[in-house]
Amino acid sequence: MMGKKFVDNFRIIETNALNSTTFLIIIQSEKKLPDIHPGQFVNVEVKNTNDVFLRRPFSIFEVDYPNKTISLIIKILGKGSKKLTEIRQGDTLNVVYPLGSGFTYPEASDSILLVGGGSGVAPMLFLAKQSGIKNVDIILGAKTAHDHINVDKYSKYANLHFTTEDGSLGEKGYVTNHPVFQQLGNYTKVYACGPHAMMKAIAMEARKVGVFCEVSLENIMACGFGVCLCCVEPTKKGNLCVCTEGPVFNLNDLTW
Ligand SMILES: Cc1cc2nc3c(=O)[nH]c(=O)nc-3n(C[C@H](O)[C@H](O)[C@H](O)COP(=O)(O)OP(=O)(O)OC[C@H]3O[C@@H](n4cnc5c(N)ncnc54)[C@H](O)[C@@H]3O)c2cc1C
Ligand code: FES
């Protein structure tokens, strides 16, 4: 699924605070967009700063080919993400894209469960939309209700289920505590993106019931093109760079 990569200056056409720490940013290219797949990401230059030197990776949230736009969800974590949320409509953003492997598309006969936690909710909308499956179940997990972003878009493509660690929205606990997740054996494929511990917990359960499982890893990256080796994940195929060989991995290839 990996194709040609591009470096382009996109124009910011919309920035929108989804909550106090999470922003939706819509960027527009002057050129026709290449084919982009759910699970792929962009590597974004952070401008106007003296202390953020490396690009920062963000999953592709939505693609609008006719309007040549890509949407990103950016949650403030440190200096780079904070700076990116300060950009304004009309500014430009230098982006390398589309990077990494995407999720394997399901078959029409599949019954699929999508699970996103934290900023890992971002690629799940794109996957739900592109999956071609009518009855998609999706569990979105966060620490509190406040951390959940506007969900209207998700409910267009999936049956939505929530978890929060403090119980302020949906089921209290982790995504794996949700009753829908407890029925994992009813699905033929599960796709997940989120923090490492969450991916491991999902993988363990998927292995127990023998369901096809792909997880998207968010290992910390530097170069983004397979040179610095800082994003390496040990796998059954050896140490693989998450930026070029991932971020999506099949459970069977992981050593977990
Ligand atoms: C493939 C991929 C897709 C991603 N998609 C999204 C997305 O759609 N939306 C989004 O908000 N974020 C996403 N992230 C995470 C995002 O790249 C980081 O939040 C961002 O790079 C942090 O940069 P910063 O300068 O703000 O923080 P820094 O100042 O670099 O770091 C602040 C703190 O966060 C830690 N940290 C940095 N990066 C990560 C990480 N990836 N995982 C865990 N801890 C980290 C650092 O160790 C440090 O303690 C993705 C990451 C990857 C690898
Ligand atoms: S980020 Fe440098 S090798 Fe992956």
mmCIF file with all atom_site columns, N, CA and C in Angstrom, residues 134-158:
data_model
loop_
_atom_site.group_PDB
_atom_site.id
_atom_site.type_symbol
_atom_site.label_atom_id
_atom_site.label_alt_id
_atom_site.label_comp_id
_atom_site.label_asym_id
_atom_site.label_entity_id
_atom_site.label_seq_id
_atom_site.pdbx_PDB_ins_code
_atom_site.Cartn_x
_atom_site.Cartn_y
_atom_site.Cartn_z
_atom_site.occupancy
_atom_site.B_iso_or_equiv
_atom_site.pdbx_formal_charge
_atom_site.auth_seq_id
_atom_site.auth_comp_id
_atom_site.auth_asym_id
_atom_site.auth_atom_id
_atom_site.pdbx_PDB_model_num
ATOM 1  N N  . LYS A 1 134 ? -21.284 -1.557 6.305  1.00 0.00 ? 134 LYS A N  1
ATOM 2  C CA . LYS A 1 134 ? -22.421 -0.752 6.771  1.00 0.00 ? 134 LYS A CA 1
ATOM 3  C C  . LYS A 1 134 ? -22.510 -0.695 8.293  1.00 0.00 ? 134 LYS A C  1
ATOM 4  N N  . ASN A 1 135 ? -22.299 -1.850 8.928  1.00 0.00 ? 135 ASN A N  1
ATOM 5  C CA . ASN A 1 135 ? -22.549 -1.917 10.361 1.00 0.00 ? 135 ASN A CA 1
ATOM 6  C C  . ASN A 1 135 ? -21.237 -1.988 11.144 1.00 0.00 ? 135 ASN A C  1
ATOM 7  N N  . VAL A 1 136 ? -20.555 -0.844 11.230 1.00 0.00 ? 136 VAL A N  1
ATOM 8  C CA . VAL A 1 136 ? -19.248 -0.814 11.906 1.00 0.00 ? 136 VAL A CA 1
ATOM 9  C C  . VAL A 1 136 ? -19.469 -0.455 13.375 1.00 0.00 ? 136 VAL A C  1
ATOM 10 N N  . ASP A 1 137 ? -18.849 -1.192 14.276 1.00 0.00 ? 137 ASP A N  1
ATOM 11 C CA . ASP A 1 137 ? -18.862 -0.799 15.690 1.00 0.00 ? 137 ASP A CA 1
ATOM 12 C C  . ASP A 1 137 ? -17.551 -0.115 16.009 1.00 0.00 ? 137 ASP A C  1
ATOM 13 N N  . ILE A 1 138 ? -17.635 0.960  16.788 1.00 0.00 ? 138 ILE A N  1
ATOM 14 C CA . ILE A 1 138 ? -16.408 1.665  17.147 1.00 0.00 ? 138 ILE A CA 1
ATOM 15 C C  . ILE A 1 138 ? -16.454 2.035  18.629 1.00 0.00 ? 138 ILE A C  1
ATOM 16 N N  . ILE A 1 139 ? -15.359 1.750  19.321 1.00 0.00 ? 139 ILE A N  1
ATOM 17 C CA . ILE A 1 139 ? -15.247 2.150  20.733 1.00 0.00 ? 139 ILE A CA 1
ATOM 18 C C  . ILE A 1 139 ? -14.185 3.236  20.800 1.00 0.00 ? 139 ILE A C  1
ATOM 19 N N  . LEU A 1 140 ? -14.575 4.382  21.356 1.00 0.00 ? 140 LEU A N  1
ATOM 20 C CA . LEU A 1 140 ? -13.619 5.477  21.541 1.00 0.00 ? 140 LEU A CA 1
ATOM 21 C C  . LEU A 1 140 ? -13.352 5.618  23.038 1.00 0.00 ? 140 LEU A C  1
ATOM 22 N N  . GLY A 1 141 ? -12.083 5.606  23.399 1.00 0.00 ? 141 GLY A N  1
ATOM 23 C CA . GLY A 1 141 ? -11.732 5.694  24.817 1.00 0.00 ? 141 GLY A CA 1
ATOM 24 C C  . GLY A 1 141 ? -10.960 6.964  25.122 1.00 0.00 ? 141 GLY A C  1
ATOM 25 N N  . ALA A 1 142 ? -11.206 7.508  26.322 1.00 0.00 ? 142 ALA A N  1
ATOM 26 C CA . ALA A 1 142 ? -10.473 8.707  26.755 1.00 0.00 ? 142 ALA A CA 1
ATOM 27 C C  . ALA A 1 142 ? -10.423 8.703  28.280 1.00 0.00 ? 142 ALA A C  1
ATOM 28 N N  . LYS A 1 143 ? -9.672  9.665  28.817 1.00 0.00 ? 143 LYS A N  1
ATOM 29 C CA . LYS A 1 143 ? -9.586  9.739  30.287 1.00 0.00 ? 143 LYS A CA 1
ATOM 30 C C  . LYS A 1 143 ? -10.899 10.239 30.870 1.00 0.00 ? 143 LYS A C  1
ATOM 31 N N  . THR A 1 144 ? -11.423 11.350 30.304 1.00 0.00 ? 144 THR A N  1
ATOM 32 C CA . THR A 1 144 ? -12.680 11.930 30.810 1.00 0.00 ? 144 THR A CA 1
ATOM 33 C C  . THR A 1 144 ? -13.545 12.351 29.618 1.00 0.00 ? 144 THR A C  1
ATOM 34 N N  . ALA A 1 145 ? -14.802 12.682 29.906 1.00 0.00 ? 145 ALA A N  1
ATOM 35 C CA . ALA A 1 145 ? -15.729 13.117 28.851 1.00 0.00 ? 145 ALA A CA 1
ATOM 36 C C  . ALA A 1 145 ? -15.161 14.318 28.099 1.00 0.00 ? 145 ALA A C  1
ATOM 37 N N  . HIS A 1 146 ? -14.485 15.214 28.825 1.00 0.00 ? 146 HIS A N  1
ATOM 38 C CA . HIS A 1 146 ? -13.941 16.427 28.218 1.00 0.00 ? 146 HIS A CA 1
ATOM 39 C C  . HIS A 1 146 ? -12.932 16.107 27.110 1.00 0.00 ? 146 HIS A C  1
ATOM 40 N N  . ASP A 1 147 ? -12.233 14.969 27.247 1.00 0.00 ? 147 ASP A N  1
ATOM 41 C CA . ASP A 1 147 ? -11.217 14.604 26.247 1.00 0.00 ? 147 ASP A CA 1
ATOM 42 C C  . ASP A 1 147 ? -11.819 14.046 24.957 1.00 0.00 ? 147 ASP A C  1
ATOM 43 N N  . HIS A 1 148 ? -13.099 13.656 25.004 1.00 0.00 ? 148 HIS A N  1
ATOM 44 C CA . HIS A 1 148 ? -13.714 13.132 23.775 1.00 0.00 ? 148 HIS A CA 1
ATOM 45 C C  . HIS A 1 148 ? -14.025 14.282 22.833 1.00 0.00 ? 148 HIS A C  1
ATOM 46 N N  . ILE A 1 149 ? -13.644 14.111 21.571 1.00 0.00 ? 149 ILE A N  1
ATOM 47 C CA . ILE A 1 149 ? -13.889 15.184 20.610 1.00 0.00 ? 149 ILE A CA 1
ATOM 48 C C  . ILE A 1 149 ? -15.290 15.036 20.028 1.00 0.00 ? 149 ILE A C  1
ATOM 49 N N  . ASN A 1 150 ? -15.732 16.085 19.331 1.00 0.00 ? 150 ASN A N  1
ATOM 50 C CA . ASN A 1 150 ? -17.054 16.075 18.714 1.00 0.00 ? 150 ASN A CA 1
ATOM 51 C C  . ASN A 1 150 ? -17.237 14.810 17.870 1.00 0.00 ? 150 ASN A C  1
ATOM 52 N N  . VAL A 1 151 ? -18.318 14.091 18.128 1.00 0.00 ? 151 VAL A N  1
ATOM 53 C CA . VAL A 1 151 ? -18.432 12.757 17.553 1.00 0.00 ? 151 VAL A CA 1
ATOM 54 C C  . VAL A 1 151 ? -19.447 12.635 16.416 1.00 0.00 ? 151 VAL A C  1
ATOM 55 N N  . ASP A 1 152 ? -20.056 13.764 16.027 1.00 0.00 ? 152 ASP A N  1
ATOM 56 C CA . ASP A 1 152 ? -21.077 13.698 14.977 1.00 0.00 ? 152 ASP A CA 1
ATOM 57 C C  . ASP A 1 152 ? -20.572 12.965 13.740 1.00 0.00 ? 152 ASP A C  1
ATOM 58 N N  . LYS A 1 153 ? -19.345 13.275 13.389 1.00 0.00 ? 153 LYS A N  1
ATOM 59 C CA . LYS A 1 153 ? -18.770 12.699 12.172 1.00 0.00 ? 153 LYS A CA 1
ATOM 60 C C  . LYS A 1 153 ? -18.699 11.180 12.285 1.00 0.00 ? 153 LYS A C  1
ATOM 61 N N  . TYR A 1 154 ? -18.310 10.685 13.461 1.00 0.00 ? 154 TYR A N  1
ATOM 62 C CA . TYR A 1 154 ? -18.160 9.240  13.637 1.00 0.00 ? 154 TYR A CA 1
ATOM 63 C C  . TYR A 1 154 ? -19.514 8.539  13.513 1.00 0.00 ? 154 TYR A C  1
ATOM 64 N N  . SER A 1 155 ? -20.558 9.154  14.106 1.00 0.00 ? 155 SER A N  1
ATOM 65 C CA . SER A 1 155 ? -21.840 8.444  14.120 1.00 0.00 ? 155 SER A CA 1
ATOM 66 C C  . SER A 1 155 ? -22.448 8.338  12.723 1.00 0.00 ? 155 SER A C  1
ATOM 67 N N  . LYS A 1 156 ? -21.911 9.082  11.756 1.00 0.00 ? 156 LYS A N  1
ATOM 68 C CA . LYS A 1 156 ? -22.375 8.934  10.364 1.00 0.00 ? 156 LYS A CA 1
ATOM 69 C C  . LYS A 1 156 ? -21.958 7.581  9.782  1.00 0.00 ? 156 LYS A C  1
ATOM 70 N N  . TYR A 1 157 ? -20.844 7.059  10.275 1.00 0.00 ? 157 TYR A N  1
ATOM 71 C CA . TYR A 1 157 ? -20.277 5.848  9.663  1.00 0.00 ? 157 TYR A CA 1
ATOM 72 C C  . TYR A 1 157 ? -20.235 4.639  10.592 1.00 0.00 ? 157 TYR A C  1
ATOM 73 N N  . ALA A 1 158 ? -20.562 4.827  11.879 1.00 0.00 ? 158 ALA A N  1
ATOM 74 C CA . ALA A 1 158 ? -20.382 3.702  12.809 1.00 0.00 ? 158 ALA A CA 1
ATOM 75 C C  . ALA A 1 158 ? -21.336 3.798  13.991 1.00 0.00 ? 158 ALA A C  1
#
